[in-house]
Short mmCIF file of C-alpha atoms in Angstrom, two decimals:
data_model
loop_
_atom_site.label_atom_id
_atom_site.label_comp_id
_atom_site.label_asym_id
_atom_site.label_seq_id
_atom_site.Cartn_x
_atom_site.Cartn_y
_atom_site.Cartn_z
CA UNK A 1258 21.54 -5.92 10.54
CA UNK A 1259 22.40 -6.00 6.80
CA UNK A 1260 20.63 -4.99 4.11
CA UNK A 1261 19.27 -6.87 1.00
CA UNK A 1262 17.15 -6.83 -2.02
CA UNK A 1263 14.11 -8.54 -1.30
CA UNK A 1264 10.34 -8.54 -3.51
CA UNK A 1265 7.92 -7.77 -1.04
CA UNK A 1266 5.64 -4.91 -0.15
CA UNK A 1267 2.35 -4.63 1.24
CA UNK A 1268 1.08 -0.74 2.17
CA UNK A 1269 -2.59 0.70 1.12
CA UNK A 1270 -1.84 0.20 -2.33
CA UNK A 1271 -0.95 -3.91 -1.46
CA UNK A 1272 1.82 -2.99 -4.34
CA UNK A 1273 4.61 -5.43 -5.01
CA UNK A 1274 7.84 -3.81 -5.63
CA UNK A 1275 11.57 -3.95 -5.50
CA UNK A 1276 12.99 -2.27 -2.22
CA UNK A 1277 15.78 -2.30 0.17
CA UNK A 1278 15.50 -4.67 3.83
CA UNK A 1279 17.39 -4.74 6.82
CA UNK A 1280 16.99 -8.06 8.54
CA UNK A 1281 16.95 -8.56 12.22
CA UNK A 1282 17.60 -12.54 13.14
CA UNK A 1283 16.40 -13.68 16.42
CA UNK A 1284 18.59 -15.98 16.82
CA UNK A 1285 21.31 -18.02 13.73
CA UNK A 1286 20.93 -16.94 10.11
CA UNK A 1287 21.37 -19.70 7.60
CA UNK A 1288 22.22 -19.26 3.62
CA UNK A 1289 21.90 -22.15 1.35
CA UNK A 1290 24.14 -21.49 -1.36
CA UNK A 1291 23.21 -24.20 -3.61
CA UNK A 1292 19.59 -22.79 -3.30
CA UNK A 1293 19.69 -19.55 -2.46
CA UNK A 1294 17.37 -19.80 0.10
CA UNK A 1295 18.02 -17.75 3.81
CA UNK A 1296 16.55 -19.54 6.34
CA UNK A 1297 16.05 -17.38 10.23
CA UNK A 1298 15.14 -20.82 12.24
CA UNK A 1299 14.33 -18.37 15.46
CA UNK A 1300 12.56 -16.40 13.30
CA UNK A 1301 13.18 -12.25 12.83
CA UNK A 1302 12.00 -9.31 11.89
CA UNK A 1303 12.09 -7.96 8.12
CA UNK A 1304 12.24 -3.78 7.75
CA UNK A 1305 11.60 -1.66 4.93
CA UNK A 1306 12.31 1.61 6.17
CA UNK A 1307 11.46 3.69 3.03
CA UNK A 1308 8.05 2.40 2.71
CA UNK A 1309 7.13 1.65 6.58
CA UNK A 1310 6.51 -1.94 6.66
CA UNK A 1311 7.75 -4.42 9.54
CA UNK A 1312 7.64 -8.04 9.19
CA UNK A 1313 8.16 -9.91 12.25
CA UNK A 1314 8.05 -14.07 12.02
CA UNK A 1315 8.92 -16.80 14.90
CA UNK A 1316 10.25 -18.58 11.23
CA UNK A 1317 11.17 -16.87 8.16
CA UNK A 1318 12.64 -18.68 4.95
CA UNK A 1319 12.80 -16.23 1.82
CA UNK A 1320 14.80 -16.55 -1.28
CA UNK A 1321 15.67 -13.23 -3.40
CA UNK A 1322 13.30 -12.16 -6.17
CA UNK A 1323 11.67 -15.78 -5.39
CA UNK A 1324 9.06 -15.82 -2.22
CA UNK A 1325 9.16 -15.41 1.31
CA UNK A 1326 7.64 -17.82 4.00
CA UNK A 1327 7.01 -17.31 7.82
CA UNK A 1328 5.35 -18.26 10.77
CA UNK A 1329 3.50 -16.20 13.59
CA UNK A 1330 3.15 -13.59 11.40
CA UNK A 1331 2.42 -9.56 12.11
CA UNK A 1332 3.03 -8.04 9.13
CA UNK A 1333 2.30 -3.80 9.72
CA UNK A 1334 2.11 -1.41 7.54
CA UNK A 1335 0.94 2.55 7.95
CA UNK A 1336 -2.83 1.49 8.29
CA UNK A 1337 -2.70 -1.94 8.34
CA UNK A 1338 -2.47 -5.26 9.96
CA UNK A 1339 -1.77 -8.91 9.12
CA UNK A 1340 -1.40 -11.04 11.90
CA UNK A 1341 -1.58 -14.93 10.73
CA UNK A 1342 -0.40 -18.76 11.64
CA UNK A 1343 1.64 -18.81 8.42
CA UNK A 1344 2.53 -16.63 5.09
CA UNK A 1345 3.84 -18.28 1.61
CA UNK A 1346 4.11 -14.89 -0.24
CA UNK A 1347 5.03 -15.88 -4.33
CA UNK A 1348 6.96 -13.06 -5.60
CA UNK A 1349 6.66 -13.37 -9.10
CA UNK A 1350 3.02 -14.14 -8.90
CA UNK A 1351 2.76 -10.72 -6.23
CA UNK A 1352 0.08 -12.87 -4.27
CA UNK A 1353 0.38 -14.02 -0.27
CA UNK A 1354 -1.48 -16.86 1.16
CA UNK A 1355 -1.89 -16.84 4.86
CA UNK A 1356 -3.31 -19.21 7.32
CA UNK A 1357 -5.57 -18.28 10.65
CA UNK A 1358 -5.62 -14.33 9.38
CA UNK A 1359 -6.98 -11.82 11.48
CA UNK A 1360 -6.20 -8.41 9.40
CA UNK A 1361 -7.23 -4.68 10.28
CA UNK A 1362 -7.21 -1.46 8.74
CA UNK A 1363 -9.64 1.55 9.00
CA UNK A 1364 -12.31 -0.16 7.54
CA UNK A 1365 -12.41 -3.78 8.74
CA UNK A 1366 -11.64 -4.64 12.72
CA UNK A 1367 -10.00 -8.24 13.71
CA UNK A 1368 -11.82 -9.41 10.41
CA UNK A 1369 -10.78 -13.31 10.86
CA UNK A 1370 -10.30 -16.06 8.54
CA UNK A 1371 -9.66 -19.79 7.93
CA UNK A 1372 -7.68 -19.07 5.04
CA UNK A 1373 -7.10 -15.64 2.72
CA UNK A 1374 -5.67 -14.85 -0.36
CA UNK A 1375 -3.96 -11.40 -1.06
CA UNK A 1376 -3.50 -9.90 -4.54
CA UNK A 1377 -0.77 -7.30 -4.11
CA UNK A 1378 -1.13 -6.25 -7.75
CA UNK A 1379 -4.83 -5.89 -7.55
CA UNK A 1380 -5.07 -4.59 -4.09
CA UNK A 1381 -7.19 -7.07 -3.02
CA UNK A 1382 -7.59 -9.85 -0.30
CA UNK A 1383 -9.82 -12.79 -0.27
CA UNK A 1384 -10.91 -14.22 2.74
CA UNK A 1385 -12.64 -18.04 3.25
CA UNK A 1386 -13.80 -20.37 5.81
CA UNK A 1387 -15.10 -18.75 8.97
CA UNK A 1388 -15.06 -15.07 8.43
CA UNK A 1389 -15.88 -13.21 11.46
CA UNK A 1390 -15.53 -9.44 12.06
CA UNK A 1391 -15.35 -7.19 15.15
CA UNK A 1392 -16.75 -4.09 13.06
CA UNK A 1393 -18.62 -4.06 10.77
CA UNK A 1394 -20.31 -6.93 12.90
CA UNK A 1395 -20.55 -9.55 10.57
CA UNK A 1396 -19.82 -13.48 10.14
CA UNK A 1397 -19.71 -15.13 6.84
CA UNK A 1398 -18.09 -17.97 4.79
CA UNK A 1399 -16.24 -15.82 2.23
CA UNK A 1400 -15.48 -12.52 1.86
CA UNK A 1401 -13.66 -10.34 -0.92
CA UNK A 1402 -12.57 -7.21 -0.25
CA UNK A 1403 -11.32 -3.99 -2.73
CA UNK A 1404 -8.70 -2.33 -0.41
CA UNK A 1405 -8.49 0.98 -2.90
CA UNK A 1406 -11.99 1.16 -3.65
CA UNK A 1407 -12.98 0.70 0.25
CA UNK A 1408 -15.27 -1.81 -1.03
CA UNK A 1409 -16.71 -5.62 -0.21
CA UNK A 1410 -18.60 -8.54 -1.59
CA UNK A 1411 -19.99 -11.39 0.87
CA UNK A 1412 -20.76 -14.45 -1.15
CA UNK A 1413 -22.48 -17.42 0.42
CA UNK A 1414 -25.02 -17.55 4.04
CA UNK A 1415 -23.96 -14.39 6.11
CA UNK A 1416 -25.56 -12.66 9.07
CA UNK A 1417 -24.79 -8.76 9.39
CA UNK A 1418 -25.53 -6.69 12.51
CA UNK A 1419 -25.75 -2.76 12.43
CA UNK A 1420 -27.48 -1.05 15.72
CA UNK A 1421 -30.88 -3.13 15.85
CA UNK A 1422 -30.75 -4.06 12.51
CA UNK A 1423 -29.42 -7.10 11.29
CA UNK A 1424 -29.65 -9.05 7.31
CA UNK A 1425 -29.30 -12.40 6.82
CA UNK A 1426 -28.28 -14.23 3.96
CA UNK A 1427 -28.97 -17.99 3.43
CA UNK A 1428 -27.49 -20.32 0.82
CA UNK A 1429 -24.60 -20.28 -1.57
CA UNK A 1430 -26.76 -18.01 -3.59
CA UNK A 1431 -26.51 -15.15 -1.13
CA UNK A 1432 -24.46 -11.74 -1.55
CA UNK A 1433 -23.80 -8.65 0.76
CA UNK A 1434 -22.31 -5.78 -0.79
CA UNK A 1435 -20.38 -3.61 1.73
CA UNK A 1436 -19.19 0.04 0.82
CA UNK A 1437 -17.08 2.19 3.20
CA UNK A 1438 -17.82 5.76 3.11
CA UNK A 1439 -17.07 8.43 5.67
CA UNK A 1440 -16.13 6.34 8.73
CA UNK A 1441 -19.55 4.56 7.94
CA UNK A 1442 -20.96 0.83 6.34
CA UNK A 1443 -23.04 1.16 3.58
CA UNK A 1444 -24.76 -2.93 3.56
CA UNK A 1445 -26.86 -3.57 0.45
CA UNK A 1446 -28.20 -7.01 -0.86
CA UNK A 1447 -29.25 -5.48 -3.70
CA UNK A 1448 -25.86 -5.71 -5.95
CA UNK A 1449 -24.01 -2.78 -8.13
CA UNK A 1450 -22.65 -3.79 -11.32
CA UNK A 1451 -19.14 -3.86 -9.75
CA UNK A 1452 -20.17 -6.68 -7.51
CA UNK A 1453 -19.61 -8.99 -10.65
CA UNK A 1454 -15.92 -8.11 -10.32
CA UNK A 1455 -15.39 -8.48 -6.91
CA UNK A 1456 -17.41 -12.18 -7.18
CA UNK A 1457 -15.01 -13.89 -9.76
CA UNK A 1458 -11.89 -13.43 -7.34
CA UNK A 1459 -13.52 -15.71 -4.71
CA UNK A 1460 -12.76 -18.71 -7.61
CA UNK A 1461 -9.02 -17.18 -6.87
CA UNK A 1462 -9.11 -18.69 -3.72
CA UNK A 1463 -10.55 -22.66 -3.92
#
């Protein structure tokens, strides 16, 4: 193990940020020198001690102060977790793209997407095609979700189950607002005056 200076960070506050790695190689560990680009073929696992996250990839390519790429994903933090097909994270933009997500924290269990977008800077994630969640019980076509503010828009036909009730939502028209209070779902199609907010960064994500 050897430590480096890699951009990348992703705890509650989904804050990009300078700090120190140790990388564990599965297998041969490959530096371009031309490029600068590390390549871990047999994939790894990427720790950041100081801040608790653990990055563990069957591929990993990352270049310093550039972006990081991997595949098979499970990216943990203190509360939560990123498991995905693939992750192109652009450090100087501070936003991830993943493939086949399924994340979880305290709020949101094995919510699952086509595709997602994470905004470190902004702490939020945007999730399209295929949204499903375990809890809240919900499926959807896109989601966008306010990780600080414990907070939710669902943009486009939805269904949402709670107990015996359940809403519905048809046509690109339709919007569920989701606020997470106490341990419990507050679901709302009538819309606060943040949900205008949360609604442009769906456009984030084509």
């Amino acid at each position: 193990m050897r430590g480096l200076v890699l951009w990348f960070a992703l705890g509650l506050a989904l804050a990009a940020r300078f700090a120190a790695f140790s990388v564990e190689p599965f297998g041969p560990e490959r530096l371009d020198l031309e490029t600068g680009i590390t390549t871990l073929p047999q994939g790894g696992v990427l720790t950041d001690n100081e801040n608790g996250l653990r990055l563990k990839g069957s591929y990993i390519e990352y270049k310093e102060g550039s972006f990081v790429r991997a595949r098979k994903v499970e990216l943990l933090s203190q509360k939560e977790t990123f498991l995905a097909e693939s992750l192109e994270h652009d450090i100087p933009k501070q936003e991830a793209h993943f493939a086949g997500l399924t994340f979880s924290n305290p709020d949101f269990q094995n919510l699952r997407a086509e595709r997602a977008l994470a905004l470190f800077a902004e702490d939020v994630v945007i999730l399209k095609g295929s949204v499903r969640a375990e809890s809240p019980r919900l499926q959807a076509e896109t989601l966008v979700a306010d990780l600080k503010a414990r907070e939710a828009l669902v943009l486009g036909s939805f269904l949402y189950q709670e107990g015996k009730a359940t809403l519905r939502g048809q046509g690109a028209s339709a919007r569920l607002y989701l606020r997470f209070v106490g341990g419990k779902v507050q679901a709302s199609t009538k819309l606060p005056p943040q949900a205008g907010r949360l609604e442009a960064y769906a456009k984030r994500l084509p």
